[in-house]
Each structure stands twice: as structure tokens, then as C-alpha cells.
């Protein structure tokens, strides 16, 4: 367990734009407010979604596309620097009209409506390549 | 992306009452502590649940009822003013004994046990009708 | 609704160790930083998982094991004292490559990668046996 004490500097609530991309909206907030490190939480609905699953053996992402309206029942993630850009690492739980849940790493999704809360930590979180997992990890 | 910087005023932890309604318990906390804006997170279990799914084309909610005990694996949402009342916009991920997950907008559910954390922001969040989505949105 | 106003003392971000146990990593952080009460949020992936479902009638936990890699789409919970030990009450939503979601009380899971945010409250949360539910509850 690698850990670091952090201090919250600013907090934001946001409403995502209908028709925009879910993850890009979060990165737009991070960019606009110059957030270098933070955690966020969001809920709402999307018109479609692309969900990634990391193949732990092959060390690569597989993608599944859902071309249908879905509720965003829960979404959480964090903002850090990756390859000199602000990156929103975004996981989400989506659902269909029957209540059936779909979940994973949310790469993209067209916003129908979305409400977000983000807290910014002092300092930076920077992702670097980790050989064991093949992922870009911070700390 | 519409956003606003917020400041946390107070924070609360709460235990929900067995037999009460999940969403009403959250609104009871907001009412008792006079919270006009905030985000909350909760987990626990319910004895039944009514989950809503918003039909983005018809612009109306469809309801699915689950008359069975369910874990509340994740619940998040926010408190704002809607039609002159404090409203807890509540999304949740529920699960069955097999682990099967059900998710969506949680309208109601009979609490078996529930643990909640809420943070209150200074000022108010007020929902108003949005023509594009047919939803009541803030900001 | 039983509630208590709390004050945040410290905040932490953490990266979980590949190969360690998911819940134990959270308890290791709580132990190392001497956290007596707090809420946490996490996301990542596990190599396997044991998920519990509480049988509300029989008042006992049933266990389901998943011997497969899973994304941790959402994880939330809290730290409190239970039987003189720091306990991380941990709920999680997991997912398979198809996007299929599994959820419940996460007893254990082998970390593939994990990112956690924890906030510590002043004072203590202590769990005590509740006869109505058969669970150990705080407040």
C-alpha cells in the first residue's frame, strides 16, 4: 500500500452538457479549473457508451460498445497527469430499462444529463508506466 | 460544461432506520440539518426497491419494482431544491444473492440497514425544468 | 435516522499493491495512518473476489466466489472499530469482460490494481450488535 496525505484545495459541482462526451466533460472541467489532482463522483444518463475491460493476462484493453440509452447509476474516478495531459480515469455503472447493470472503465459516452462533484487536491498526481500490470499508475 | 466552485460547510454521517424508506431517510437528514445543497454516498441493504429508468425519447420515467431483499452496493446522489422541497436525487446499484447487479434511479426502497455520508455546500442548488431533456436540472 | 455531524481531519490517496487483498489493503492504510473513522472510495481491478450477501431472514452472510479477473467499477465503504479492530466495511460493483455487473459486500479479492481516496473524521465510529438486523452497526 503506497499512500500520501493530501489536502483539498477547491471543490466543484458541475452539470454536463447534453450531447457532449461524458469523460471529455470531466476533463474539460479539470482543464478549465486547472485541476492537477482530484477525485470525482457523477451520476446521470448517457445515450450510448463504450466500456473497457482490461485483460490482465494480455495486458491490453478490450472494448464493448452499447448503442442504447443507459442510466449512469454510479460513476467515480480521478484526475491526474498522463503523457502531459490531464486524464480522467473514469469507472461507471450503467443500467438498462429492466434494471440490468453494466459496468467497467468508461472510455466514452454521449451525455444525456450528468451531475458531477469534484474535489481538487494540492499538488499533482502523475501516472507512470508500471511493468507488473502494464498500466499507467500513480504513486 | 456548467460548473461552480463550492465550499463545504458541514459534514454528516448517518445510520438509516430499519423499515423506513431509503430516499426519505436521506431527505429527513437534509431537512433536519437544513441542508440546501450537498452530495451524499451510502451503502447497506433494502428489503425491496423501486428503480426508475428515464425514457430519453418519450421523456418520462418507467418504473421497475423488486419485491426482494437486495444489497445496496453503491448509492450516490445529491440534495437540491425542487418545487420548494428538498429533493434527494438518488442513484443506486443493488444486488441479489447470486451477485447479479441491478441499477438505476432509486425512487424508494425499504431500509434494512444503511450507512450514509453527506457533505453540505454553502448556498443552494435549485432544479429547474430543462426543455432539451425534460428533466429538472441544476446550474 | 440517527446522524452525527463530523469534521474531516486528514485525507489520503493510496495505490493498492498488486497481489495483496483488496479489503486488507484498505485496513492497512487505516492502521498505518491511525484512522478511527472515515469513508473511502476506490476503483481498479481484482484477480478474483469473494462477495457476501446478507440473508435478512436467516441473519447470516452467504458467500459467492468469483475465480476470474474483474474490474472494480465502484467501491465505497467506511472505517470503524469492530471487536477492538479497525474494520473496513466494503461494498463493491465488479464487472466481467462483457460488461456484466456483479455487486455486493466485498469480503476479499486479490488486487490487480487499485486507487483509493479516504477521508478521516475526528473521533471514532464504533460498531455494536443490533438485534433487529443481526448486524454490527454504528451510531
PDB file of N, CA and C in Angstrom, chain A residues 69-130:
ATOM      1  N   UNK A  69     -29.649   3.967 -24.840  1.00  0.00           N
ATOM      2  CA  UNK A  69     -29.680   4.853 -23.671  1.00  0.00           C
ATOM      3  C   UNK A  69     -29.467   4.043 -22.385  1.00  0.00           C
ATOM      4  N   UNK A  70     -28.680   4.597 -21.478  1.00  0.00           N
ATOM      5  CA  UNK A  70     -28.353   3.926 -20.220  1.00  0.00           C
ATOM      6  C   UNK A  70     -28.344   4.950 -19.084  1.00  0.00           C
ATOM      7  N   UNK A  71     -28.844   4.552 -17.921  1.00  0.00           N
ATOM      8  CA  UNK A  71     -28.660   5.379 -16.734  1.00  0.00           C
ATOM      9  C   UNK A  71     -27.200   5.273 -16.283  1.00  0.00           C
ATOM     10  N   UNK A  72     -26.644   6.339 -15.749  1.00  0.00           N
ATOM     11  CA  UNK A  72     -25.343   6.250 -15.078  1.00  0.00           C
ATOM     12  C   UNK A  72     -25.661   6.189 -13.586  1.00  0.00           C
ATOM     13  N   UNK A  73     -25.688   4.965 -13.075  1.00  0.00           N
ATOM     14  CA  UNK A  73     -26.120   4.749 -11.691  1.00  0.00           C
ATOM     15  C   UNK A  73     -25.038   5.191 -10.717  1.00  0.00           C
ATOM     16  N   UNK A  74     -23.794   5.010 -11.107  1.00  0.00           N
ATOM     17  CA  UNK A  74     -22.663   5.447 -10.277  1.00  0.00           C
ATOM     18  C   UNK A  74     -21.465   5.634 -11.181  1.00  0.00           C
ATOM     19  N   UNK A  75     -20.723   6.680 -10.922  1.00  0.00           N
ATOM     20  CA  UNK A  75     -19.502   6.945 -11.691  1.00  0.00           C
ATOM     21  C   UNK A  75     -18.502   7.540 -10.725  1.00  0.00           C
ATOM     22  N   UNK A  76     -17.311   6.977 -10.691  1.00  0.00           N
ATOM     23  CA  UNK A  76     -16.270   7.595  -9.869  1.00  0.00           C
ATOM     24  C   UNK A  76     -14.920   7.471 -10.553  1.00  0.00           C
ATOM     25  N   UNK A  77     -14.018   8.369 -10.193  1.00  0.00           N
ATOM     26  CA  UNK A  77     -12.704   8.308 -10.790  1.00  0.00           C
ATOM     27  C   UNK A  77     -11.832   9.427 -10.288  1.00  0.00           C
ATOM     28  N   UNK A  78     -10.702   9.615 -10.974  1.00  0.00           N
ATOM     29  CA  UNK A  78      -9.777  10.644 -10.528  1.00  0.00           C
ATOM     30  C   UNK A  78      -9.073  11.319 -11.689  1.00  0.00           C
ATOM     31  N   UNK A  79      -8.565  12.503 -11.394  1.00  0.00           N
ATOM     32  CA  UNK A  79      -7.855  13.304 -12.382  1.00  0.00           C
ATOM     33  C   UNK A  79      -6.369  13.274 -12.055  1.00  0.00           C
ATOM     34  N   UNK A  80      -5.557  13.011 -13.058  1.00  0.00           N
ATOM     35  CA  UNK A  80      -4.104  13.020 -12.876  1.00  0.00           C
ATOM     36  C   UNK A  80      -3.466  13.383 -14.216  1.00  0.00           C
ATOM     37  N   UNK A  81      -2.174  13.504 -14.225  1.00  0.00           N
ATOM     38  CA  UNK A  81      -1.448  13.791 -15.455  1.00  0.00           C
ATOM     39  C   UNK A  81      -0.979  12.497 -16.092  1.00  0.00           C
ATOM     40  N   UNK A  82      -1.238  12.336 -17.380  1.00  0.00           N
ATOM     41  CA  UNK A  82      -0.796  11.167 -18.140  1.00  0.00           C
ATOM     42  C   UNK A  82      -0.291  11.667 -19.492  1.00  0.00           C
ATOM     43  N   UNK A  83       0.947  11.378 -19.794  1.00  0.00           N
ATOM     44  CA  UNK A  83       1.548  11.822 -21.056  1.00  0.00           C
ATOM     45  C   UNK A  83       1.303  13.310 -21.319  1.00  0.00           C
ATOM     46  N   UNK A  84       1.584  14.124 -20.303  1.00  0.00           N
ATOM     47  CA  UNK A  84       1.499  15.588 -20.419  1.00  0.00           C
ATOM     48  C   UNK A  84       0.087  16.119 -20.691  1.00  0.00           C
ATOM     49  N   UNK A  85      -0.934  15.277 -20.369  1.00  0.00           N
ATOM     50  CA  UNK A  85      -2.320  15.765 -20.464  1.00  0.00           C
ATOM     51  C   UNK A  85      -3.102  15.394 -19.209  1.00  0.00           C
ATOM     52  N   UNK A  86      -4.103  16.216 -18.919  1.00  0.00           N
ATOM     53  CA  UNK A  86      -4.985  15.864 -17.804  1.00  0.00           C
ATOM     54  C   UNK A  86      -5.883  14.708 -18.227  1.00  0.00           C
ATOM     55  N   UNK A  87      -5.902  13.661 -17.407  1.00  0.00           N
ATOM     56  CA  UNK A  87      -6.637  12.449 -17.740  1.00  0.00           C
ATOM     57  C   UNK A  87      -7.643  12.136 -16.630  1.00  0.00           C
ATOM     58  N   UNK A  88      -8.889  11.887 -17.031  1.00  0.00           N
ATOM     59  CA  UNK A  88      -9.920  11.485 -16.061  1.00  0.00           C
ATOM     60  C   UNK A  88     -10.082   9.968 -16.123  1.00  0.00           C
ATOM     61  N   UNK A  89      -9.511   9.288 -15.149  1.00  0.00           N
ATOM     62  CA  UNK A  89      -9.678   7.826 -15.049  1.00  0.00           C
ATOM     63  C   UNK A  89     -11.087   7.589 -14.520  1.00  0.00           C
ATOM     64  N   UNK A  90     -11.939   7.019 -15.376  1.00  0.00           N
ATOM     65  CA  UNK A  90     -13.378   7.038 -15.131  1.00  0.00           C
ATOM     66  C   UNK A  90     -13.977   5.634 -15.131  1.00  0.00           C
ATOM     67  N   UNK A  91     -14.514   5.216 -14.013  1.00  0.00           N
ATOM     68  CA  UNK A  91     -15.250   3.947 -13.949  1.00  0.00           C
ATOM     69  C   UNK A  91     -16.729   4.264 -13.760  1.00  0.00           C
ATOM     70  N   UNK A  92     -17.581   3.385 -14.283  1.00  0.00           N
ATOM     71  CA  UNK A  92     -19.012   3.680 -14.185  1.00  0.00           C
ATOM     72  C   UNK A  92     -19.848   2.417 -14.133  1.00  0.00           C
ATOM     73  N   UNK A  93     -20.998   2.545 -13.506  1.00  0.00           N
ATOM     74  CA  UNK A  93     -22.021   1.501 -13.506  1.00  0.00           C
ATOM     75  C   UNK A  93     -23.227   2.066 -14.250  1.00  0.00           C
ATOM     76  N   UNK A  94     -23.608   1.399 -15.313  1.00  0.00           N
ATOM     77  CA  UNK A  94     -24.713   1.839 -16.173  1.00  0.00           C
ATOM     78  C   UNK A  94     -25.870   0.873 -16.014  1.00  0.00           C
ATOM     79  N   UNK A  95     -27.075   1.290 -16.471  1.00  0.00           N
ATOM     80  CA  UNK A  95     -28.182   0.328 -16.395  1.00  0.00           C
ATOM     81  C   UNK A  95     -29.192   0.505 -17.513  1.00  0.00           C
ATOM     82  N   UNK A  96     -29.828  -0.606 -17.820  1.00  0.00           N
ATOM     83  CA  UNK A  96     -30.865  -0.682 -18.858  1.00  0.00           C
ATOM     84  C   UNK A  96     -32.254  -0.529 -18.236  1.00  0.00           C
ATOM     85  N   UNK A  97     -33.290  -0.351 -19.074  1.00  0.00           N
ATOM     86  CA  UNK A  97     -34.654  -0.155 -18.552  1.00  0.00           C
ATOM     87  C   UNK A  97     -35.120  -1.277 -17.615  1.00  0.00           C
ATOM     88  N   UNK A  98     -34.631  -2.489 -17.822  1.00  0.00           N
ATOM     89  CA  UNK A  98     -35.009  -3.617 -16.959  1.00  0.00           C
ATOM     90  C   UNK A  98     -34.350  -3.528 -15.592  1.00  0.00           C
ATOM     91  N   UNK A  99     -33.358  -2.645 -15.459  1.00  0.00           N
ATOM     92  CA  UNK A  99     -32.578  -2.557 -14.232  1.00  0.00           C
ATOM     93  C   UNK A  99     -31.241  -3.277 -14.357  1.00  0.00           C
ATOM     94  N   UNK A 100     -31.079  -4.047 -15.409  1.00  0.00           N
ATOM     95  CA  UNK A 100     -29.834  -4.791 -15.615  1.00  0.00           C
ATOM     96  C   UNK A 100     -28.616  -3.852 -15.618  1.00  0.00           C
ATOM     97  N   UNK A 101     -27.605  -4.202 -14.845  1.00  0.00           N
ATOM     98  CA  UNK A 101     -26.439  -3.337 -14.702  1.00  0.00           C
ATOM     99  C   UNK A 101     -25.265  -3.787 -15.551  1.00  0.00           C
ATOM    100  N   UNK A 102     -24.559  -2.802 -16.084  1.00  0.00           N
ATOM    101  CA  UNK A 102     -23.366  -2.968 -16.915  1.00  0.00           C
ATOM    102  C   UNK A 102     -22.299  -2.086 -16.272  1.00  0.00           C
ATOM    103  N   UNK A 103     -21.058  -2.550 -16.185  1.00  0.00           N
ATOM    104  CA  UNK A 103     -20.060  -1.731 -15.504  1.00  0.00           C
ATOM    105  C   UNK A 103     -18.681  -1.932 -16.083  1.00  0.00           C
ATOM    106  N   UNK A 104     -17.809  -0.979 -15.785  1.00  0.00           N
ATOM    107  CA  UNK A 104     -16.418  -1.082 -16.188  1.00  0.00           C
ATOM    108  C   UNK A 104     -15.777   0.283 -16.327  1.00  0.00           C
ATOM    109  N   UNK A 105     -14.653   0.289 -17.001  1.00  0.00           N
ATOM    110  CA  UNK A 105     -13.894   1.509 -17.284  1.00  0.00           C
ATOM    111  C   UNK A 105     -14.634   2.229 -18.414  1.00  0.00           C
ATOM    112  N   UNK A 106     -15.128   3.445 -18.138  1.00  0.00           N
ATOM    113  CA  UNK A 106     -15.909   4.168 -19.141  1.00  0.00           C
ATOM    114  C   UNK A 106     -14.992   5.007 -20.019  1.00  0.00           C
ATOM    115  N   UNK A 107     -14.836   4.589 -21.265  1.00  0.00           N
ATOM    116  CA  UNK A 107     -13.960   5.336 -22.161  1.00  0.00           C
ATOM    117  C   UNK A 107     -14.694   6.543 -22.741  1.00  0.00           C
ATOM    118  N   UNK A 108     -15.939   6.321 -23.166  1.00  0.00           N
ATOM    119  CA  UNK A 108     -16.715   7.428 -23.716  1.00  0.00           C
ATOM    120  C   UNK A 108     -18.201   7.119 -23.620  1.00  0.00           C
ATOM    121  N   UNK A 109     -19.005   8.151 -23.820  1.00  0.00           N
ATOM    122  CA  UNK A 109     -20.454   8.003 -23.746  1.00  0.00           C
ATOM    123  C   UNK A 109     -21.061   9.360 -24.030  1.00  0.00           C
ATOM    124  N   UNK A 110     -22.121   9.397 -24.811  1.00  0.00           N
ATOM    125  CA  UNK A 110     -22.754  10.674 -25.125  1.00  0.00           C
ATOM    126  C   UNK A 110     -23.681  11.078 -23.972  1.00  0.00           C
ATOM    127  N   UNK A 111     -23.394  12.210 -23.375  1.00  0.00           N
ATOM    128  CA  UNK A 111     -24.172  12.691 -22.223  1.00  0.00           C
ATOM    129  C   UNK A 111     -25.622  12.940 -22.606  1.00  0.00           C
ATOM    130  N   UNK A 112     -26.563  12.406 -21.797  1.00  0.00           N
ATOM    131  CA  UNK A 112     -27.940  12.864 -21.886  1.00  0.00           C
ATOM    132  C   UNK A 112     -28.101  13.932 -20.809  1.00  0.00           C
ATOM    133  N   UNK A 113     -27.741  13.576 -19.581  1.00  0.00           N
ATOM    134  CA  UNK A 113     -27.689  14.531 -18.472  1.00  0.00           C
ATOM    135  C   UNK A 113     -26.669  14.004 -17.474  1.00  0.00           C
ATOM    136  N   UNK A 114     -25.957  14.908 -16.810  1.00  0.00           N
ATOM    137  CA  UNK A 114     -24.948  14.430 -15.872  1.00  0.00           C
ATOM    138  C   UNK A 114     -24.637  15.455 -14.804  1.00  0.00           C
ATOM    139  N   UNK A 115     -24.498  14.977 -13.570  1.00  0.00           N
ATOM    140  CA  UNK A 115     -24.186  15.833 -12.428  1.00  0.00           C
ATOM    141  C   UNK A 115     -22.910  15.332 -11.781  1.00  0.00           C
ATOM    142  N   UNK A 116     -21.976  16.207 -11.552  1.00  0.00           N
ATOM    143  CA  UNK A 116     -20.646  15.812 -11.100  1.00  0.00           C
ATOM    144  C   UNK A 116     -20.203  16.627  -9.889  1.00  0.00           C
ATOM    145  N   UNK A 117     -19.495  15.978  -8.984  1.00  0.00           N
ATOM    146  CA  UNK A 117     -18.840  16.668  -7.871  1.00  0.00           C
ATOM    147  C   UNK A 117     -17.362  16.319  -7.917  1.00  0.00           C
ATOM    148  N   UNK A 118     -16.502  17.317  -7.918  1.00  0.00           N
ATOM    149  CA  UNK A 118     -15.062  17.059  -7.967  1.00  0.00           C
ATOM    150  C   UNK A 118     -14.348  17.818  -6.871  1.00  0.00           C
ATOM    151  N   UNK A 119     -13.394  17.136  -6.229  1.00  0.00           N
ATOM    152  CA  UNK A 119     -12.551  17.831  -5.262  1.00  0.00           C
ATOM    153  C   UNK A 119     -11.113  17.794  -5.750  1.00  0.00           C
ATOM    154  N   UNK A 120     -10.460  18.929  -5.626  1.00  0.00           N
ATOM    155  CA  UNK A 120      -9.090  19.086  -6.114  1.00  0.00           C
ATOM    156  C   UNK A 120      -8.115  19.005  -4.950  1.00  0.00           C
ATOM    157  N   UNK A 121      -7.061  18.202  -5.134  1.00  0.00           N
ATOM    158  CA  UNK A 121      -6.019  18.116  -4.110  1.00  0.00           C
ATOM    159  C   UNK A 121      -4.859  19.039  -4.486  1.00  0.00           C
ATOM    160  N   UNK A 122      -4.187  19.564  -3.476  1.00  0.00           N
ATOM    161  CA  UNK A 122      -2.957  20.333  -3.710  1.00  0.00           C
ATOM    162  C   UNK A 122      -1.937  19.397  -4.343  1.00  0.00           C
ATOM    163  N   UNK A 123      -1.092  19.944  -5.187  1.00  0.00           N
ATOM    164  CA  UNK A 123      -0.032  19.146  -5.797  1.00  0.00           C
ATOM    165  C   UNK A 123      -0.534  18.393  -7.008  1.00  0.00           C
ATOM    166  N   UNK A 124       0.270  17.451  -7.463  1.00  0.00           N
ATOM    167  CA  UNK A 124      -0.061  16.716  -8.682  1.00  0.00           C
ATOM    168  C   UNK A 124      -0.101  15.225  -8.431  1.00  0.00           C
ATOM    169  N   UNK A 125      -0.890  14.530  -9.229  1.00  0.00           N
ATOM    170  CA  UNK A 125      -0.789  13.077  -9.346  1.00  0.00           C
ATOM    171  C   UNK A 125      -0.305  12.818 -10.769  1.00  0.00           C
ATOM    172  N   UNK A 126       0.756  12.056 -10.905  1.00  0.00           N
ATOM    173  CA  UNK A 126       1.313  11.788 -12.231  1.00  0.00           C
ATOM    174  C   UNK A 126       1.346  10.283 -12.464  1.00  0.00           C
ATOM    175  N   UNK A 127       0.821   9.856 -13.598  1.00  0.00           N
ATOM    176  CA  UNK A 127       0.824   8.426 -13.940  1.00  0.00           C
ATOM    177  C   UNK A 127       2.093   8.044 -14.676  1.00  0.00           C
ATOM    178  N   UNK A 128       2.655   6.904 -14.272  1.00  0.00           N
ATOM    179  CA  UNK A 128       3.812   6.373 -14.986  1.00  0.00           C
ATOM    180  C   UNK A 128       3.609   4.890 -15.248  1.00  0.00           C
ATOM    181  N   UNK A 129       4.242   4.410 -16.289  1.00  0.00           N
ATOM    182  CA  UNK A 129       4.072   3.020 -16.695  1.00  0.00           C
ATOM    183  C   UNK A 129       4.543   2.066 -15.594  1.00  0.00           C
ATOM    184  N   UNK A 130       3.690   1.089 -15.298  1.00  0.00           N
ATOM    185  CA  UNK A 130       4.018   0.069 -14.300  1.00  0.00           C
ATOM    186  C   UNK A 130       4.170  -1.270 -15.009  1.00  0.00           C
TER     187      UNK A 130
END
